[in-house]
Amino acid sequence: KQEVTQIPAALSVPEGENLVLNCSFTDSAIYNLQWFRQDPGKGLTSLLLIQSSQREQTSGRLNASLDKSSGRSTLYIAASQPGDSATYLCAVSFDRGSTLGRLYFGRGTQLTVWP
Amino acid sequence: NAGVMQNPRHLVRRRGQEARLRCSPMKGHSHVYWYRQLPEEGLKFMVYLQKENIIDESGMPKERFSAEFPKEGPSILRIQQVVRGDSAAYFCASSPSAAGSPLHFGNGTRLTVT
């Protein structure tokens, strides 16, 4: 069964801290992995997309890594700011027995950054 | 270039009524996905469509739910005879190809069944 798990479920940190969000998946045969941000009552904003052949992707203060063999991805946020407060979702497109492009989502990590 | 447009943003229906949710993909995107987010749960895939074709509907309930993506116009997710358990946020996403491209999501339609 293809599942995606995120820990922690919630995280509260003071402004300026560097933090790591974790995502694990049950099947190493993935096509790609995508990190999203969701603000309350809003849609999803794509942050980073990592193809299965890549090890990491960076965008500004965000860095996402991928280790297929261990079934893990991490999202690293440097120098966190109150504006980073949101729910962060990890989504995987599996490359086996599933439609390519169909995403399996974790339940998310709810991040609060306080000033 | 407008993003994925969903309407209405909020929809209230009484039990037994029909709900129609619309999604206009980004310009140039011919692949549409519908996802549902139930309260306190993660997003779950429902259906994947290309123009005039349903490619994968394995995530959609067999009864009362249907989806289409006609040659002209938006994609429609239709829920007949709604029940309280259908209350959720329904998100549409689009991409220019089947895989390898990031999905772009709309802001969702929040359906409340009273």
mmCIF file of C-alpha atoms in Angstrom:
data_model
loop_
_atom_site.group_PDB
_atom_site.id
_atom_site.type_symbol
_atom_site.label_atom_id
_atom_site.label_comp_id
_atom_site.label_asym_id
_atom_site.label_seq_id
_atom_site.Cartn_x
_atom_site.Cartn_y
_atom_site.Cartn_z
ATOM 1 C CA LYS A 1 0.000 0.000 0.000
ATOM 2 C CA GLN A 2 1.384 3.388 -0.950
ATOM 3 C CA GLU A 3 1.364 5.767 1.984
ATOM 4 C CA VAL A 4 2.962 9.069 2.894
ATOM 5 C CA THR A 5 3.616 10.052 6.503
ATOM 6 C CA GLN A 6 4.701 13.394 7.890
ATOM 7 C CA ILE A 7 6.189 14.172 11.259
ATOM 8 C CA PRO A 8 5.803 16.146 13.351
ATOM 9 C CA ALA A 9 2.107 16.904 12.963
ATOM 10 C CA ALA A 10 2.649 20.326 14.476
ATOM 11 C CA LEU A 11 5.646 22.484 15.206
ATOM 12 C CA SER A 12 5.931 25.808 17.021
ATOM 13 C CA VAL A 13 9.211 27.731 16.917
ATOM 14 C CA PRO A 14 10.479 31.245 17.588
ATOM 15 C CA GLU A 15 11.371 33.453 14.672
ATOM 16 C CA GLY A 16 14.872 32.947 13.279
ATOM 17 C CA GLU A 17 15.175 29.225 13.953
ATOM 18 C CA ASN A 18 16.224 26.750 11.286
ATOM 19 C CA LEU A 19 13.851 23.804 11.127
ATOM 20 C CA VAL A 20 13.343 20.474 9.437
ATOM 21 C CA LEU A 21 10.097 18.867 8.387
ATOM 22 C CA ASN A 22 10.065 15.148 7.672
ATOM 23 C CA CYS A 23 8.243 13.046 5.121
ATOM 24 C CA SER A 24 8.430 9.287 4.659
ATOM 25 C CA PHE A 25 6.874 7.056 2.024
ATOM 26 C CA THR A 26 6.344 3.324 1.848
ATOM 27 C CA ASP A 27 7.421 2.558 -1.723
ATOM 28 C CA SER A 28 10.801 3.636 -3.065
ATOM 29 C CA ALA A 29 9.577 3.444 -6.670
ATOM 30 C CA ILE A 30 8.594 7.065 -6.950
ATOM 31 C CA TYR A 31 8.381 9.347 -9.935
ATOM 32 C CA ASN A 32 8.681 12.591 -8.052
ATOM 33 C CA LEU A 33 7.982 14.260 -4.727
ATOM 34 C CA GLN A 34 6.473 17.674 -4.204
ATOM 35 C CA TRP A 35 6.300 19.948 -1.169
ATOM 36 C CA PHE A 36 3.341 22.307 -0.849
ATOM 37 C CA ARG A 37 2.288 25.048 1.486
ATOM 38 C CA GLN A 38 -1.357 25.470 2.493
ATOM 39 C CA ASP A 39 -2.637 28.532 4.311
ATOM 40 C CA PRO A 40 -5.918 28.317 6.277
ATOM 41 C CA GLY A 41 -8.915 28.319 3.962
ATOM 42 C CA LYS A 42 -6.730 28.558 0.911
ATOM 43 C CA GLY A 43 -5.428 26.304 -1.828
ATOM 44 C CA LEU A 44 -2.019 24.709 -2.161
ATOM 45 C CA THR A 45 1.085 26.527 -3.285
ATOM 46 C CA SER A 46 3.830 24.390 -4.799
ATOM 47 C CA LEU A 47 7.170 25.023 -3.112
ATOM 48 C CA LEU A 48 9.581 22.464 -4.538
ATOM 49 C CA LEU A 49 9.428 19.498 -6.893
ATOM 50 C CA ILE A 50 12.123 16.815 -6.758
ATOM 51 C CA GLN A 51 12.348 14.270 -9.567
ATOM 52 C CA SER A 52 13.316 10.721 -8.609
ATOM 53 C CA SER A 53 16.750 11.181 -10.184
ATOM 54 C CA GLN A 54 17.506 14.239 -8.040
ATOM 55 C CA ARG A 55 18.841 14.419 -4.500
ATOM 56 C CA GLU A 56 17.722 17.913 -3.580
ATOM 57 C CA GLN A 57 16.144 21.154 -4.717
ATOM 58 C CA THR A 58 16.562 24.657 -3.349
ATOM 59 C CA SER A 59 14.452 27.773 -3.533
ATOM 60 C CA GLY A 60 15.432 30.762 -1.421
ATOM 61 C CA ARG A 61 15.377 29.737 2.244
ATOM 62 C CA LEU A 62 13.910 26.341 1.415
ATOM 63 C CA ASN A 63 15.830 23.183 0.691
ATOM 64 C CA ALA A 64 14.245 19.806 0.053
ATOM 65 C CA SER A 65 16.198 16.565 -0.026
ATOM 66 C CA LEU A 66 15.208 13.133 -1.283
ATOM 67 C CA ASP A 67 16.534 9.724 -0.263
ATOM 68 C CA LYS A 68 14.606 7.143 -2.239
ATOM 69 C CA SER A 69 16.350 4.118 -0.772
ATOM 70 C CA SER A 70 15.262 4.993 2.742
ATOM 71 C CA GLY A 71 11.912 6.405 1.635
ATOM 72 C CA ARG A 72 12.474 9.837 3.119
ATOM 73 C CA SER A 73 12.398 13.501 2.224
ATOM 74 C CA THR A 74 13.120 16.511 4.376
ATOM 75 C CA LEU A 75 12.161 20.143 3.940
ATOM 76 C CA TYR A 76 14.642 22.489 5.541
ATOM 77 C CA ILE A 77 13.539 26.053 6.272
ATOM 78 C CA ALA A 78 16.306 28.462 7.161
ATOM 79 C CA ALA A 79 15.865 31.530 9.336
ATOM 80 C CA SER A 80 12.148 31.014 9.844
ATOM 81 C CA GLN A 81 9.776 34.000 9.797
ATOM 82 C CA PRO A 82 6.207 34.476 11.087
ATOM 83 C CA GLY A 83 5.077 34.561 7.448
ATOM 84 C CA ASP A 84 6.212 30.941 7.124
ATOM 85 C CA SER A 85 3.362 29.883 9.410
ATOM 86 C CA ALA A 86 1.211 27.472 7.411
ATOM 87 C CA THR A 87 0.629 23.766 6.888
ATOM 88 C CA TYR A 88 3.322 22.057 4.836
ATOM 89 C CA LEU A 89 2.287 19.071 2.768
ATOM 90 C CA CYS A 90 4.435 16.384 1.224
ATOM 91 C CA ALA A 91 3.035 14.614 -1.844
ATOM 92 C CA VAL A 92 4.463 11.671 -3.762
ATOM 93 C CA SER A 93 3.815 10.417 -7.276
ATOM 94 C CA PHE A 94 4.505 6.677 -7.209
ATOM 95 C CA ASP A 95 5.925 4.976 -10.257
ATOM 96 C CA ARG A 96 4.271 1.622 -9.750
ATOM 97 C CA GLY A 97 0.660 0.534 -10.029
ATOM 98 C CA SER A 98 -0.617 4.074 -10.065
ATOM 99 C CA THR A 99 -1.371 6.767 -12.582
ATOM 100 C CA LEU A 100 1.633 8.981 -13.086
ATOM 101 C CA GLY A 101 0.751 12.444 -11.893
ATOM 102 C CA ARG A 102 -1.597 11.172 -9.194
ATOM 103 C CA LEU A 103 -0.300 12.409 -5.849
ATOM 104 C CA TYR A 104 -0.418 10.710 -2.470
ATOM 105 C CA PHE A 105 -0.433 13.287 0.311
ATOM 106 C CA GLY A 106 0.752 13.215 3.877
ATOM 107 C CA ARG A 107 -1.437 14.823 6.509
ATOM 108 C CA GLY A 108 0.899 17.763 6.785
ATOM 109 C CA THR A 109 2.948 19.562 9.411
ATOM 110 C CA GLN A 110 1.262 22.624 10.883
ATOM 111 C CA LEU A 111 4.017 25.184 11.459
ATOM 112 C CA THR A 112 3.712 28.220 13.706
ATOM 113 C CA VAL A 113 6.556 30.720 13.828
ATOM 114 C CA TRP A 114 6.116 33.269 16.577
ATOM 115 C CA PRO A 115 7.851 36.630 16.715
ATOM 116 C CA ASN B 1 -1.583 33.948 -16.822
ATOM 117 C CA ALA B 2 -4.428 33.128 -14.488
ATOM 118 C CA GLY B 3 -4.016 30.159 -12.207
ATOM 119 C CA VAL B 4 -6.446 27.318 -11.716
ATOM 120 C CA MET B 5 -9.875 28.823 -11.171
ATOM 121 C CA GLN B 6 -12.495 27.071 -9.100
ATOM 122 C CA ASN B 7 -16.011 28.195 -8.407
ATOM 123 C CA PRO B 8 -17.913 28.621 -6.342
ATOM 124 C CA ARG B 9 -15.549 29.175 -3.410
ATOM 125 C CA HIS B 10 -18.236 28.156 -0.955
ATOM 126 C CA LEU B 11 -21.306 26.051 -1.619
ATOM 127 C CA VAL B 12 -24.070 25.161 0.801
ATOM 128 C CA ARG B 13 -26.491 22.396 -0.068
ATOM 129 C CA ARG B 14 -29.221 20.618 1.833
ATOM 130 C CA ARG B 15 -29.164 16.853 2.046
ATOM 131 C CA GLY B 16 -30.500 15.321 -1.140
ATOM 132 C CA GLN B 17 -29.645 18.246 -3.393
ATOM 133 C CA GLU B 18 -27.051 18.245 -6.161
ATOM 134 C CA ALA B 19 -23.695 19.999 -6.015
ATOM 135 C CA ARG B 20 -21.793 21.122 -9.098
ATOM 136 C CA LEU B 21 -18.204 22.209 -8.727
ATOM 137 C CA ARG B 22 -16.357 23.850 -11.597
ATOM 138 C CA CYS B 23 -12.687 24.025 -12.428
ATOM 139 C CA SER B 24 -10.933 25.916 -15.196
ATOM 140 C CA PRO B 25 -7.339 24.713 -15.568
ATOM 141 C CA MET B 26 -4.411 26.959 -16.256
ATOM 142 C CA LYS B 27 -4.022 28.026 -19.859
ATOM 143 C CA GLY B 28 -2.281 25.336 -21.838
ATOM 144 C CA HIS B 29 -3.004 22.610 -19.273
ATOM 145 C CA SER B 30 -4.989 19.658 -20.549
ATOM 146 C CA HIS B 31 -4.697 17.395 -17.487
ATOM 147 C CA VAL B 32 -7.076 17.923 -14.568
ATOM 148 C CA TYR B 33 -7.160 16.222 -11.165
ATOM 149 C CA TRP B 34 -9.765 16.443 -8.427
ATOM 150 C CA TYR B 35 -8.870 15.930 -4.779
ATOM 151 C CA ARG B 36 -10.984 15.973 -1.640
ATOM 152 C CA GLN B 37 -9.884 17.143 1.793
ATOM 153 C CA LEU B 38 -12.148 15.932 4.564
ATOM 154 C CA PRO B 39 -11.994 17.663 7.949
ATOM 155 C CA GLU B 40 -8.923 16.542 9.893
ATOM 156 C CA GLU B 41 -7.729 14.385 7.000
ATOM 157 C CA GLY B 42 -5.213 14.698 4.217
ATOM 158 C CA LEU B 43 -5.995 15.305 0.583
ATOM 159 C CA LYS B 44 -7.214 12.251 -1.248
ATOM 160 C CA PHE B 45 -7.189 11.723 -4.984
ATOM 161 C CA MET B 46 -10.573 11.358 -6.628
ATOM 162 C CA VAL B 47 -10.276 11.462 -10.410
ATOM 163 C CA TYR B 48 -7.902 12.322 -13.255
ATOM 164 C CA LEU B 49 -9.216 13.608 -16.560
ATOM 165 C CA GLN B 50 -7.949 14.780 -19.875
ATOM 166 C CA LYS B 51 -10.077 16.573 -22.426
ATOM 167 C CA GLU B 52 -13.181 14.408 -23.021
ATOM 168 C CA ASN B 53 -11.620 11.412 -21.268
ATOM 169 C CA ILE B 54 -11.642 10.000 -17.757
ATOM 170 C CA ILE B 55 -8.206 8.468 -17.252
ATOM 171 C CA ASP B 56 -8.379 7.293 -13.645
ATOM 172 C CA GLU B 57 -11.459 7.443 -11.435
ATOM 173 C CA SER B 58 -10.293 4.909 -8.887
ATOM 174 C CA GLY B 59 -10.506 7.419 -6.036
ATOM 175 C CA MET B 60 -14.054 8.476 -6.667
ATOM 176 C CA PRO B 61 -17.036 6.905 -4.889
ATOM 177 C CA LYS B 62 -18.919 4.625 -7.253
ATOM 178 C CA GLU B 63 -22.292 6.178 -6.569
ATOM 179 C CA ARG B 64 -23.534 9.766 -6.692
ATOM 180 C CA PHE B 65 -20.199 11.193 -7.910
ATOM 181 C CA SER B 66 -19.283 11.936 -11.512
ATOM 182 C CA ALA B 67 -16.758 14.100 -13.313
ATOM 183 C CA GLU B 68 -16.290 15.405 -16.798
ATOM 184 C CA PHE B 69 -13.875 17.571 -18.737
ATOM 185 C CA PRO B 70 -15.558 18.526 -22.006
ATOM 186 C CA LYS B 71 -13.822 19.716 -25.132
ATOM 187 C CA GLU B 72 -14.985 23.238 -24.375
ATOM 188 C CA GLY B 73 -15.500 24.703 -20.933
ATOM 189 C CA PRO B 74 -14.451 23.833 -17.411
ATOM 190 C CA SER B 75 -14.168 20.484 -15.727
ATOM 191 C CA ILE B 76 -17.212 19.654 -13.600
ATOM 192 C CA LEU B 77 -17.387 17.517 -10.472
ATOM 193 C CA ARG B 78 -20.988 16.590 -9.801
ATOM 194 C CA ILE B 79 -22.319 15.142 -6.565
ATOM 195 C CA GLN B 80 -25.901 13.959 -6.613
ATOM 196 C CA GLN B 81 -28.118 13.577 -3.546
ATOM 197 C CA VAL B 82 -25.505 15.028 -1.213
ATOM 198 C CA VAL B 83 -25.142 13.739 2.340
ATOM 199 C CA ARG B 84 -23.479 15.335 5.381
ATOM 200 C CA GLY B 85 -20.388 13.200 4.850
ATOM 201 C CA ASP B 86 -19.770 14.961 1.535
ATOM 202 C CA SER B 87 -18.934 18.171 3.412
ATOM 203 C CA ALA B 88 -15.310 18.850 2.548
ATOM 204 C CA ALA B 89 -12.967 21.049 0.554
ATOM 205 C CA TYR B 90 -12.708 19.947 -3.061
ATOM 206 C CA PHE B 91 -9.549 20.943 -4.880
ATOM 207 C CA CYS B 92 -8.814 20.901 -8.558
ATOM 208 C CA ALA B 93 -5.295 20.770 -9.964
ATOM 209 C CA SER B 94 -3.962 20.967 -13.486
ATOM 210 C CA SER B 95 -0.741 20.198 -15.305
ATOM 211 C CA PRO B 96 0.479 20.452 -18.882
ATOM 212 C CA SER B 97 1.490 16.778 -19.026
ATOM 213 C CA ALA B 98 0.766 13.480 -17.311
ATOM 214 C CA ALA B 99 3.825 13.451 -15.116
ATOM 215 C CA GLY B 100 7.054 15.223 -14.384
ATOM 216 C CA SER B 101 5.427 18.627 -14.103
ATOM 217 C CA PRO B 102 4.277 20.120 -10.824
ATOM 218 C CA LEU B 103 0.543 20.201 -10.221
ATOM 219 C CA HIS B 104 -0.985 23.648 -9.841
ATOM 220 C CA PHE B 105 -3.903 23.785 -7.441
ATOM 221 C CA GLY B 106 -6.914 26.031 -7.274
ATOM 222 C CA ASN B 107 -8.192 27.583 -4.031
ATOM 223 C CA GLY B 108 -10.833 24.914 -3.678
ATOM 224 C CA THR B 109 -14.588 24.771 -3.220
ATOM 225 C CA ARG B 110 -15.779 24.313 0.334
ATOM 226 C CA LEU B 111 -18.956 22.293 0.308
ATOM 227 C CA THR B 112 -21.183 22.303 3.355
ATOM 228 C CA VAL B 113 -24.148 19.961 3.478
ATOM 229 C CA THR B 114 -26.801 20.924 6.006
#
